[in-house]
PDB file of C-alpha atoms in Angstrom:
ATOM      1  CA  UNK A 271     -54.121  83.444  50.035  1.00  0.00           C
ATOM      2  CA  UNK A 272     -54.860  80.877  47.481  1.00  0.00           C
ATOM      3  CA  UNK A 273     -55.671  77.199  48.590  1.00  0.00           C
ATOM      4  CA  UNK A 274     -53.475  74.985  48.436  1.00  0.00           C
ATOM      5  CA  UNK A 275     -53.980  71.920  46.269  1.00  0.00           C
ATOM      6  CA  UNK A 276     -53.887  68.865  48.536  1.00  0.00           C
ATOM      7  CA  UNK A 277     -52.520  66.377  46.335  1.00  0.00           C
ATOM      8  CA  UNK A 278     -50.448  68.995  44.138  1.00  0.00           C
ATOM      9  CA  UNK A 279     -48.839  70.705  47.280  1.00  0.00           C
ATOM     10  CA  UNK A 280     -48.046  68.198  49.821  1.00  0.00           C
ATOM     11  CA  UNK A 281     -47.752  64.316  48.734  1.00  0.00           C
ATOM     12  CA  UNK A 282     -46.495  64.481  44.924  1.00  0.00           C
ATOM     13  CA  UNK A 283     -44.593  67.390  46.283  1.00  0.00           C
ATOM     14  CA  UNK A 284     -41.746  64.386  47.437  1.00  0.00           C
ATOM     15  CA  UNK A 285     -41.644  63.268  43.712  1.00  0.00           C
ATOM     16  CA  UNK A 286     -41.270  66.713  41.952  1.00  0.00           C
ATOM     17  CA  UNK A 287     -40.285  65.487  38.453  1.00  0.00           C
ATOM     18  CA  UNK A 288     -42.744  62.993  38.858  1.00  0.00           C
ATOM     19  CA  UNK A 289     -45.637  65.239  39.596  1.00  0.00           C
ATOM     20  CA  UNK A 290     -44.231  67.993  37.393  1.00  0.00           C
ATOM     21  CA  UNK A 291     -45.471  65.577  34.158  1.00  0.00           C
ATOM     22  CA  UNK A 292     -47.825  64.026  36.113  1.00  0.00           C
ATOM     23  CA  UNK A 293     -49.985  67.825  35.663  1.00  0.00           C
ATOM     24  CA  UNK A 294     -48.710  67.934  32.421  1.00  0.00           C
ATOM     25  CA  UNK A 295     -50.757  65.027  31.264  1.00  0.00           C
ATOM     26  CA  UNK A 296     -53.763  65.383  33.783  1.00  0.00           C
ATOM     27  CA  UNK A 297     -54.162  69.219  32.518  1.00  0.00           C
ATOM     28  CA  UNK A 298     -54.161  67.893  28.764  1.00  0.00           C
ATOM     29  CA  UNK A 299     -56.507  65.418  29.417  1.00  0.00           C
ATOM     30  CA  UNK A 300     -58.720  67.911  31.079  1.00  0.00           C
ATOM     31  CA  UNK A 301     -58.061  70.893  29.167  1.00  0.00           C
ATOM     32  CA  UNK A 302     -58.188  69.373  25.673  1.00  0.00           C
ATOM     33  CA  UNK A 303     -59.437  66.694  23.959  1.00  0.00           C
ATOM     34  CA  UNK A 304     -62.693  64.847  21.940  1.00  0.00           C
ATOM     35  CA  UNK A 305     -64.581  64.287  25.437  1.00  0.00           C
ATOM     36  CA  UNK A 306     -66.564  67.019  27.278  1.00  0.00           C
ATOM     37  CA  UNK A 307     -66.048  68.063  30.270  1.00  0.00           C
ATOM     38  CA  UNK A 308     -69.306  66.683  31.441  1.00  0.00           C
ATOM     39  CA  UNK A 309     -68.436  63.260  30.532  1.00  0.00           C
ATOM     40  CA  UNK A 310     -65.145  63.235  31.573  1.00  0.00           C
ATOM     41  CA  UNK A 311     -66.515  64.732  35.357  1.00  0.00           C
ATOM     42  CA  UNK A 312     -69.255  62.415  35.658  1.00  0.00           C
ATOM     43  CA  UNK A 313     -66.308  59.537  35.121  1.00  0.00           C
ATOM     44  CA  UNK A 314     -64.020  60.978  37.040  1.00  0.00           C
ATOM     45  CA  UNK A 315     -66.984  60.947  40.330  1.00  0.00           C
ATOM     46  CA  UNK A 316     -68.339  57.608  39.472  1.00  0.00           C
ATOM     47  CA  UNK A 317     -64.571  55.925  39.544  1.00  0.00           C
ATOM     48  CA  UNK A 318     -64.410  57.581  42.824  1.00  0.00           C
ATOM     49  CA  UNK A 319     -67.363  56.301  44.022  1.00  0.00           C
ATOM     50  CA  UNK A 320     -66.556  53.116  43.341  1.00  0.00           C
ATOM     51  CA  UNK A 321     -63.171  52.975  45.012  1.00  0.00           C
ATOM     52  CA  UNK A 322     -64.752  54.992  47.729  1.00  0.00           C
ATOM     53  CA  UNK A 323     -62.189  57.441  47.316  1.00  0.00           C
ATOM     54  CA  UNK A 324     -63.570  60.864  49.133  1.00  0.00           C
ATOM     55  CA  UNK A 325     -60.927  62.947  48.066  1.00  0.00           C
TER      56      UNK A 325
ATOM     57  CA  UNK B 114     -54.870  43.184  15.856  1.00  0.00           C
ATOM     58  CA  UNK B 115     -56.987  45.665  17.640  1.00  0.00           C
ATOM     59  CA  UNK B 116     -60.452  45.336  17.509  1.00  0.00           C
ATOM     60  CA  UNK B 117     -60.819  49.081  16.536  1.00  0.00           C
ATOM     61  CA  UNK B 118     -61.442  49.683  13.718  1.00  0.00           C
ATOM     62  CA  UNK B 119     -58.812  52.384  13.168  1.00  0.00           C
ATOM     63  CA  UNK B 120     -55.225  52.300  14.686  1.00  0.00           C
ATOM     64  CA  UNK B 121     -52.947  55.486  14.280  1.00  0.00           C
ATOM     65  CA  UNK B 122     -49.626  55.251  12.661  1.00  0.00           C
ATOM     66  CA  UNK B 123     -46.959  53.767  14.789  1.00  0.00           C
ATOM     67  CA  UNK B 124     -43.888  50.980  15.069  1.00  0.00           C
ATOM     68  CA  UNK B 125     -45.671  48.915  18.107  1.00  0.00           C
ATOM     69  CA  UNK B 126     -49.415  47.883  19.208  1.00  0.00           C
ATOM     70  CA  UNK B 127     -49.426  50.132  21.980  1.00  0.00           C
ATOM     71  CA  UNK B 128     -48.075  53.084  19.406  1.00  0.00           C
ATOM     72  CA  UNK B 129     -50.784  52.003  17.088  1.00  0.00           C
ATOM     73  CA  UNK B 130     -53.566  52.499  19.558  1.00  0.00           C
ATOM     74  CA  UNK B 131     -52.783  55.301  21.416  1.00  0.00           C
ATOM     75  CA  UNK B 132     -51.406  56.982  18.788  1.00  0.00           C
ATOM     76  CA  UNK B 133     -55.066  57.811  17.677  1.00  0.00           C
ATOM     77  CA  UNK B 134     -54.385  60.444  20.444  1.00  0.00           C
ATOM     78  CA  UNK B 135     -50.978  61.764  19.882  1.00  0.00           C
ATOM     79  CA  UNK B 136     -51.832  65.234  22.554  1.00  0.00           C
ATOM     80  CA  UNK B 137     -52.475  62.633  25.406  1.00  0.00           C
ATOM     81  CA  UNK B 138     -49.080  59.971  24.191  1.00  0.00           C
ATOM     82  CA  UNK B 139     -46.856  62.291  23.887  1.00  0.00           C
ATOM     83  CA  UNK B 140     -47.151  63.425  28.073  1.00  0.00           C
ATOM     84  CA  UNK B 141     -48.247  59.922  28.836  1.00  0.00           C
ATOM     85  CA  UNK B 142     -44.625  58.025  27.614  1.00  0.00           C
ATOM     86  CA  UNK B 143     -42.843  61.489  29.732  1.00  0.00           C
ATOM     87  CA  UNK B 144     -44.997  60.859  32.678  1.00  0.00           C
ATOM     88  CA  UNK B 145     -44.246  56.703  32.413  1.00  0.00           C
ATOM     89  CA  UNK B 146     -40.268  57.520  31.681  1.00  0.00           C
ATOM     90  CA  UNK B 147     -39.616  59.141  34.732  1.00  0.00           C
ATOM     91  CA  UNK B 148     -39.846  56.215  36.813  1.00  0.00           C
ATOM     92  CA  UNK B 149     -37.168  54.927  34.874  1.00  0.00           C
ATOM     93  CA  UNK B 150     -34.761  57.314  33.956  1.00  0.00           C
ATOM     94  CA  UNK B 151     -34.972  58.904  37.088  1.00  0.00           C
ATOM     95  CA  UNK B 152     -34.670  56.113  38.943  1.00  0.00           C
ATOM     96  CA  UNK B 153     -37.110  56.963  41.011  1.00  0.00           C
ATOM     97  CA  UNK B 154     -37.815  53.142  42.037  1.00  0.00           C
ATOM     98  CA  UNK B 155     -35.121  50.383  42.009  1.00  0.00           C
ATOM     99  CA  UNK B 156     -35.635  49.438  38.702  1.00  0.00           C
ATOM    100  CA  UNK B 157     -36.146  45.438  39.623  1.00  0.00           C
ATOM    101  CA  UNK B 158     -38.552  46.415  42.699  1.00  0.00           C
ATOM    102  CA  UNK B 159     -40.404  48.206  39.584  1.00  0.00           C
ATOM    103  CA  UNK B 160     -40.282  45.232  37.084  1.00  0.00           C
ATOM    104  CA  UNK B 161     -41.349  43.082  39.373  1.00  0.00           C
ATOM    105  CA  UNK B 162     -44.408  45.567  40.615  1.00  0.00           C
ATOM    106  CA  UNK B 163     -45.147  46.078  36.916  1.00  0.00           C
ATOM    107  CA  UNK B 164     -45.228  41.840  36.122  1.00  0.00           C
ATOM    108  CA  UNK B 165     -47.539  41.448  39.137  1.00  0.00           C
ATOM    109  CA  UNK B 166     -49.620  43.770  38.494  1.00  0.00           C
ATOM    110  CA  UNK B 167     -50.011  42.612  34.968  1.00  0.00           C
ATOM    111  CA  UNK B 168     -50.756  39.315  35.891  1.00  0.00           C
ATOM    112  CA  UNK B 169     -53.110  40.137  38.520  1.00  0.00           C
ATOM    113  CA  UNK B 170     -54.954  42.097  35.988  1.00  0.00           C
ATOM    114  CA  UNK B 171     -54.474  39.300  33.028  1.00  0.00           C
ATOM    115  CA  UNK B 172     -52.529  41.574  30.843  1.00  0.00           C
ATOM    116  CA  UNK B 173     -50.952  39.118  28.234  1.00  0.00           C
ATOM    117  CA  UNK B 174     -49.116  42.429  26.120  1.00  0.00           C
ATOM    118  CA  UNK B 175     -47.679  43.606  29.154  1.00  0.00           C
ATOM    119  CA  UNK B 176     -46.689  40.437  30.790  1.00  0.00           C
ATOM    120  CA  UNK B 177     -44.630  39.995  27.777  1.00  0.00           C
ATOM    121  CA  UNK B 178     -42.452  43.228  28.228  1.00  0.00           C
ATOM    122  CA  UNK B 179     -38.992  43.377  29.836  1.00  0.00           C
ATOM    123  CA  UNK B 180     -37.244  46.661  30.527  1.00  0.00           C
ATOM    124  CA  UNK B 181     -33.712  46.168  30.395  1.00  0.00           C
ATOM    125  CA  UNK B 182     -32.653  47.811  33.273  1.00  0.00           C
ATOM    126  CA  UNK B 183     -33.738  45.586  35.498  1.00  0.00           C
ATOM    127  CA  UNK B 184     -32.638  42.920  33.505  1.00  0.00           C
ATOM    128  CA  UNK B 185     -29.229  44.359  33.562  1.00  0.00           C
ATOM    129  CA  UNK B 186     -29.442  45.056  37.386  1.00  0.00           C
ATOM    130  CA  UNK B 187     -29.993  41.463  37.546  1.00  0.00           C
ATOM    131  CA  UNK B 188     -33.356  40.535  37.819  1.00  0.00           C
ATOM    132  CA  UNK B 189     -33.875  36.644  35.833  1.00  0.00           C
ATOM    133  CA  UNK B 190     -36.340  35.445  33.914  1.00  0.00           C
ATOM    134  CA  UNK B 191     -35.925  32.378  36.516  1.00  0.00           C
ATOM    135  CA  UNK B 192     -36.568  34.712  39.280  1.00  0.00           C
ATOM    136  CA  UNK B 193     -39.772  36.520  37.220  1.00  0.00           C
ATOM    137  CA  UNK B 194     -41.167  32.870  36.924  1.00  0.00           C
ATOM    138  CA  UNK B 195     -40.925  32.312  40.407  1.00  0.00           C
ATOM    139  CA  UNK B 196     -43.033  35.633  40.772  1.00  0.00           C
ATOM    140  CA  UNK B 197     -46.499  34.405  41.923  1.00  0.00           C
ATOM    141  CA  UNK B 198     -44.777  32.253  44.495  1.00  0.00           C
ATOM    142  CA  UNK B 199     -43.061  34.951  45.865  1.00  0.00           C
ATOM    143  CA  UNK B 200     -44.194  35.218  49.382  1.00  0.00           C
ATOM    144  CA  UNK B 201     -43.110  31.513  50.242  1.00  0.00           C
ATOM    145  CA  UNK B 202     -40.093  32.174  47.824  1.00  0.00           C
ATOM    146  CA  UNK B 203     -36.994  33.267  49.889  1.00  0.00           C
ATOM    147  CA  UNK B 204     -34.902  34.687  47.531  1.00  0.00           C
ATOM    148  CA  UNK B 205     -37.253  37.568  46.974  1.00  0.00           C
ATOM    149  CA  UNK B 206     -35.739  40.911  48.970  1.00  0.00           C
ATOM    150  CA  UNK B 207     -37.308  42.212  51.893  1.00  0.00           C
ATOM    151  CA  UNK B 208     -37.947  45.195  49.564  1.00  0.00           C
ATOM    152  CA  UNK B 209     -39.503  43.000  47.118  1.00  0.00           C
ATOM    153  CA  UNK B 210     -41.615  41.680  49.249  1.00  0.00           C
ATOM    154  CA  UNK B 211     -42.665  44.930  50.580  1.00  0.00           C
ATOM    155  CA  UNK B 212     -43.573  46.321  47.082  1.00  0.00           C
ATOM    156  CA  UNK B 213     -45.097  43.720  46.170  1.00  0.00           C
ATOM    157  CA  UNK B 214     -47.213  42.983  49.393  1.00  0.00           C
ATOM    158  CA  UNK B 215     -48.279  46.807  48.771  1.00  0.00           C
ATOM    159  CA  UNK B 216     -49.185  46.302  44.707  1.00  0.00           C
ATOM    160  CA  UNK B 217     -51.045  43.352  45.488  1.00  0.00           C
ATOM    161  CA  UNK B 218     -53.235  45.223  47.660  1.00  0.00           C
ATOM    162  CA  UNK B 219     -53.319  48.093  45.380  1.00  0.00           C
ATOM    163  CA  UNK B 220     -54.930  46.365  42.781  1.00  0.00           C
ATOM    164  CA  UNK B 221     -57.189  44.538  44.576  1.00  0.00           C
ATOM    165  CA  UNK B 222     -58.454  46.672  47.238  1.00  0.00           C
ATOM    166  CA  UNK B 223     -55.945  50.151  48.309  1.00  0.00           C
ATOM    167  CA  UNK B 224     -58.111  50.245  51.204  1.00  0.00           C
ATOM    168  CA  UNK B 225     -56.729  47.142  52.550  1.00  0.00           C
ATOM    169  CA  UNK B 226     -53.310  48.498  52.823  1.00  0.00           C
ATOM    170  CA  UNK B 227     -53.004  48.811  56.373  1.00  0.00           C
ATOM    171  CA  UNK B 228     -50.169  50.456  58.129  1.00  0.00           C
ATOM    172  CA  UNK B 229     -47.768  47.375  58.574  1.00  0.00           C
ATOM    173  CA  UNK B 230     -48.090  46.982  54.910  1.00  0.00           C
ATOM    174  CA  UNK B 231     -47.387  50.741  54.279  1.00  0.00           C
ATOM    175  CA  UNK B 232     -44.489  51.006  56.785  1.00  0.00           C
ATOM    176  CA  UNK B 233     -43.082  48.376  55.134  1.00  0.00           C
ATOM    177  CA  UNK B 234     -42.843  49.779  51.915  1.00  0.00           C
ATOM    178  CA  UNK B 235     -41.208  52.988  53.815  1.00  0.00           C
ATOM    179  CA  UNK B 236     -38.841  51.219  55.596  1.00  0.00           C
ATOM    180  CA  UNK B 237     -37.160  49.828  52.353  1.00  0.00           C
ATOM    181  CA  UNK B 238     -37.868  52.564  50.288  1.00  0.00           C
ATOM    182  CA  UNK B 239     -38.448  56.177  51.949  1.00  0.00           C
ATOM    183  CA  UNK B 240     -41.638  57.957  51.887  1.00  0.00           C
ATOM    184  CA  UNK B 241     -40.716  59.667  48.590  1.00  0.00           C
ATOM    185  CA  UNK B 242     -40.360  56.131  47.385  1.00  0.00           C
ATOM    186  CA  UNK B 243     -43.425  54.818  48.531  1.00  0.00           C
ATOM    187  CA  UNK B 244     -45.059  58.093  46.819  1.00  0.00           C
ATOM    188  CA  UNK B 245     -42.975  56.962  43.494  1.00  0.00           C
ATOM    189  CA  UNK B 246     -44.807  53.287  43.868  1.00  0.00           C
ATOM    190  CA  UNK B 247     -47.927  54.709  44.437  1.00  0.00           C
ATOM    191  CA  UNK B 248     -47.945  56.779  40.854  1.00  0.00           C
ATOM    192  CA  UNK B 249     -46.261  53.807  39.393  1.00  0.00           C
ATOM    193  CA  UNK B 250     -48.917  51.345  40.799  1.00  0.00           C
ATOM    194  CA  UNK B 251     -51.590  53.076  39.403  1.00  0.00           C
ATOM    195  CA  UNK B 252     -49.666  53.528  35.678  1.00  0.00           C
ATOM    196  CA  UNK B 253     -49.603  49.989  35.499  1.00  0.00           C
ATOM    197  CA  UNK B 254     -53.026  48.920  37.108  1.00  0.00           C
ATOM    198  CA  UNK B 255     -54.783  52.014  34.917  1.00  0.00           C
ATOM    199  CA  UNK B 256     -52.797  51.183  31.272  1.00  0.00           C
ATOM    200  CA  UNK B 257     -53.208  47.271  31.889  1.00  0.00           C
ATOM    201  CA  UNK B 258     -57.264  47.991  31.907  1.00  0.00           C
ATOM    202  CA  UNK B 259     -56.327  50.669  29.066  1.00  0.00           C
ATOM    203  CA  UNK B 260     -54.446  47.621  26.800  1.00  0.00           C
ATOM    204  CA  UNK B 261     -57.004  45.064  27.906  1.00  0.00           C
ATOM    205  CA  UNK B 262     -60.285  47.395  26.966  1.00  0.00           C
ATOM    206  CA  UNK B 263     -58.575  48.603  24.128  1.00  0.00           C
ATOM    207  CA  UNK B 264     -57.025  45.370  22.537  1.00  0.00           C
ATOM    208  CA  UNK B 265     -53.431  46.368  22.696  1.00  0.00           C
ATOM    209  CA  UNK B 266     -52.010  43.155  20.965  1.00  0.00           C
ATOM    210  CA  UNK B 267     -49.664  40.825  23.023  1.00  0.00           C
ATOM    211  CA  UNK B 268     -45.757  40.694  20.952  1.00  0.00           C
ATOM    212  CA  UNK B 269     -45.959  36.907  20.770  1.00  0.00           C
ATOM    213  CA  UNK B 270     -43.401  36.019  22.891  1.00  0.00           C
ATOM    214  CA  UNK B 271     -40.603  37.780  25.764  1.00  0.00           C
ATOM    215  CA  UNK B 272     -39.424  40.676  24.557  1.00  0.00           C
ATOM    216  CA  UNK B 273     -36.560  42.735  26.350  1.00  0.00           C
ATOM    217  CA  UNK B 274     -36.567  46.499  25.104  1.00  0.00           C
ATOM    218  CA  UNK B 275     -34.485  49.317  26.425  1.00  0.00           C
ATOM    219  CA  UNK B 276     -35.977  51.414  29.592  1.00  0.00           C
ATOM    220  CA  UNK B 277     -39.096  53.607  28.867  1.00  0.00           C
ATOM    221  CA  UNK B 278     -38.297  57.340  27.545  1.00  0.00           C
ATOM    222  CA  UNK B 279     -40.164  60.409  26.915  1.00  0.00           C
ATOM    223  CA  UNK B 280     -39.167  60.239  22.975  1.00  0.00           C
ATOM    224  CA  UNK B 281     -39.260  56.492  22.491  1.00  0.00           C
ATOM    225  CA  UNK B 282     -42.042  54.252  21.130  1.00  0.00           C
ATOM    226  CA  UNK B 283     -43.882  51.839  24.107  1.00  0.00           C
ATOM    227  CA  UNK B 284     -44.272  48.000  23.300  1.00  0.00           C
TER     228      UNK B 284
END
């Protein structure tokens, strides 16, 4: 059985429309796009190291 | 003006800057409509989120946005001037006062946001509400850094525009 996406399947799960474009954007901005993936990682660890965000 | 150097094509600042990258706009103004035309949060509880947060964050381009419908579900410009006073201001809802307890916190530190403060917003607006806020909150605290970093150009003045839609231009 496949995980199940923590933010995806529970808590944006109450806002479905919401979330629905929500991934639409978040999966363009990952999946496309001038930046590497490197780059955009690296950011994406950093800005949750700095809100101390563990998730 | 911008600083950059190059601006995309477009009727507004925002439109001119983030119209450089028309793949990430086009699912950015669907994502930022829904809040509106879905109504997902009372539209004045949202303005008034939105205004906050803008000034918190020194936003002078989006400080200077109205949506209409919370303009037309009655929220003042007396009432938006009255904003940073708002929790020794009684006219101020007690879901008002909630949301904006809970943005305040959001932008300065979400791990401040203690459970009183959290309830709060759940008592006035649901859970699915408070998850609505949350994606709102960080909209507004992420694209206030994005039009401050970027130089998104301030209109000059007030200016009331019609509520945000997928297919519609962003002041």
């Amino acid at each position: 059985m496949p995980a199940r996406h923590p933010i995806r399947g529970d808590v944006l799960a109450l806002q479905p429309e919401a979330s629905a474009r929500f991934w639409r954007l978040y999966d363009q901005l990952w999946a496309h796009g001038v930046l590497d993936h490197g780059i955009k990682e690296v950011a994406r660890l950093r800005n949750a190291r700095i809100t101390d965000c563990g998730y | 003006m911008s600083w950059l150097p190059a601006t995309g094509a477009g009727a507004t600042p925002l439109d001119r800057v983030f119209g450089l990258r028309p793949d990430l706009y086009e699912p950015f103004r669907a994502f930022y409509a829904v809040f509106w035309t879905e109504r997902l949060v009372d539209p004045v509880v949202l303005e008034l989120c939105r205004l906050r947060v803008a000034r918190l964050l020194g936003c002078e381009s989006e400080q200077q946005v109205r949506y209409a419908p919370a303009l037309d579900a009655g929220l003042t410009e007396e009432q938006i001037a009255r904003l940073p006073d708002w929790p020794r201001d009684p006219s101020f809802t007690g879901a008002q006062r909630a949301a904006l307890a809970f943005a305040e916190q959001f932008v300065l530190d979400p791990h401040g946001i203690d459970d009183d403060c959290r309830d709060a917003v759940i008592d006035h607006l649901e859970l699915a509400g408070l998850v609505a806020l949350c994606e709102a909150l960080a909209l507004f605290d992420g694209f206030c850094r994005f039009r401050t970093i970027l130089g998104v150009e301030a209109a000059g003045g007030v200016q009331t525009v019609p509520g945000p839609a997928a297919a519609m231009s962003l002041v």
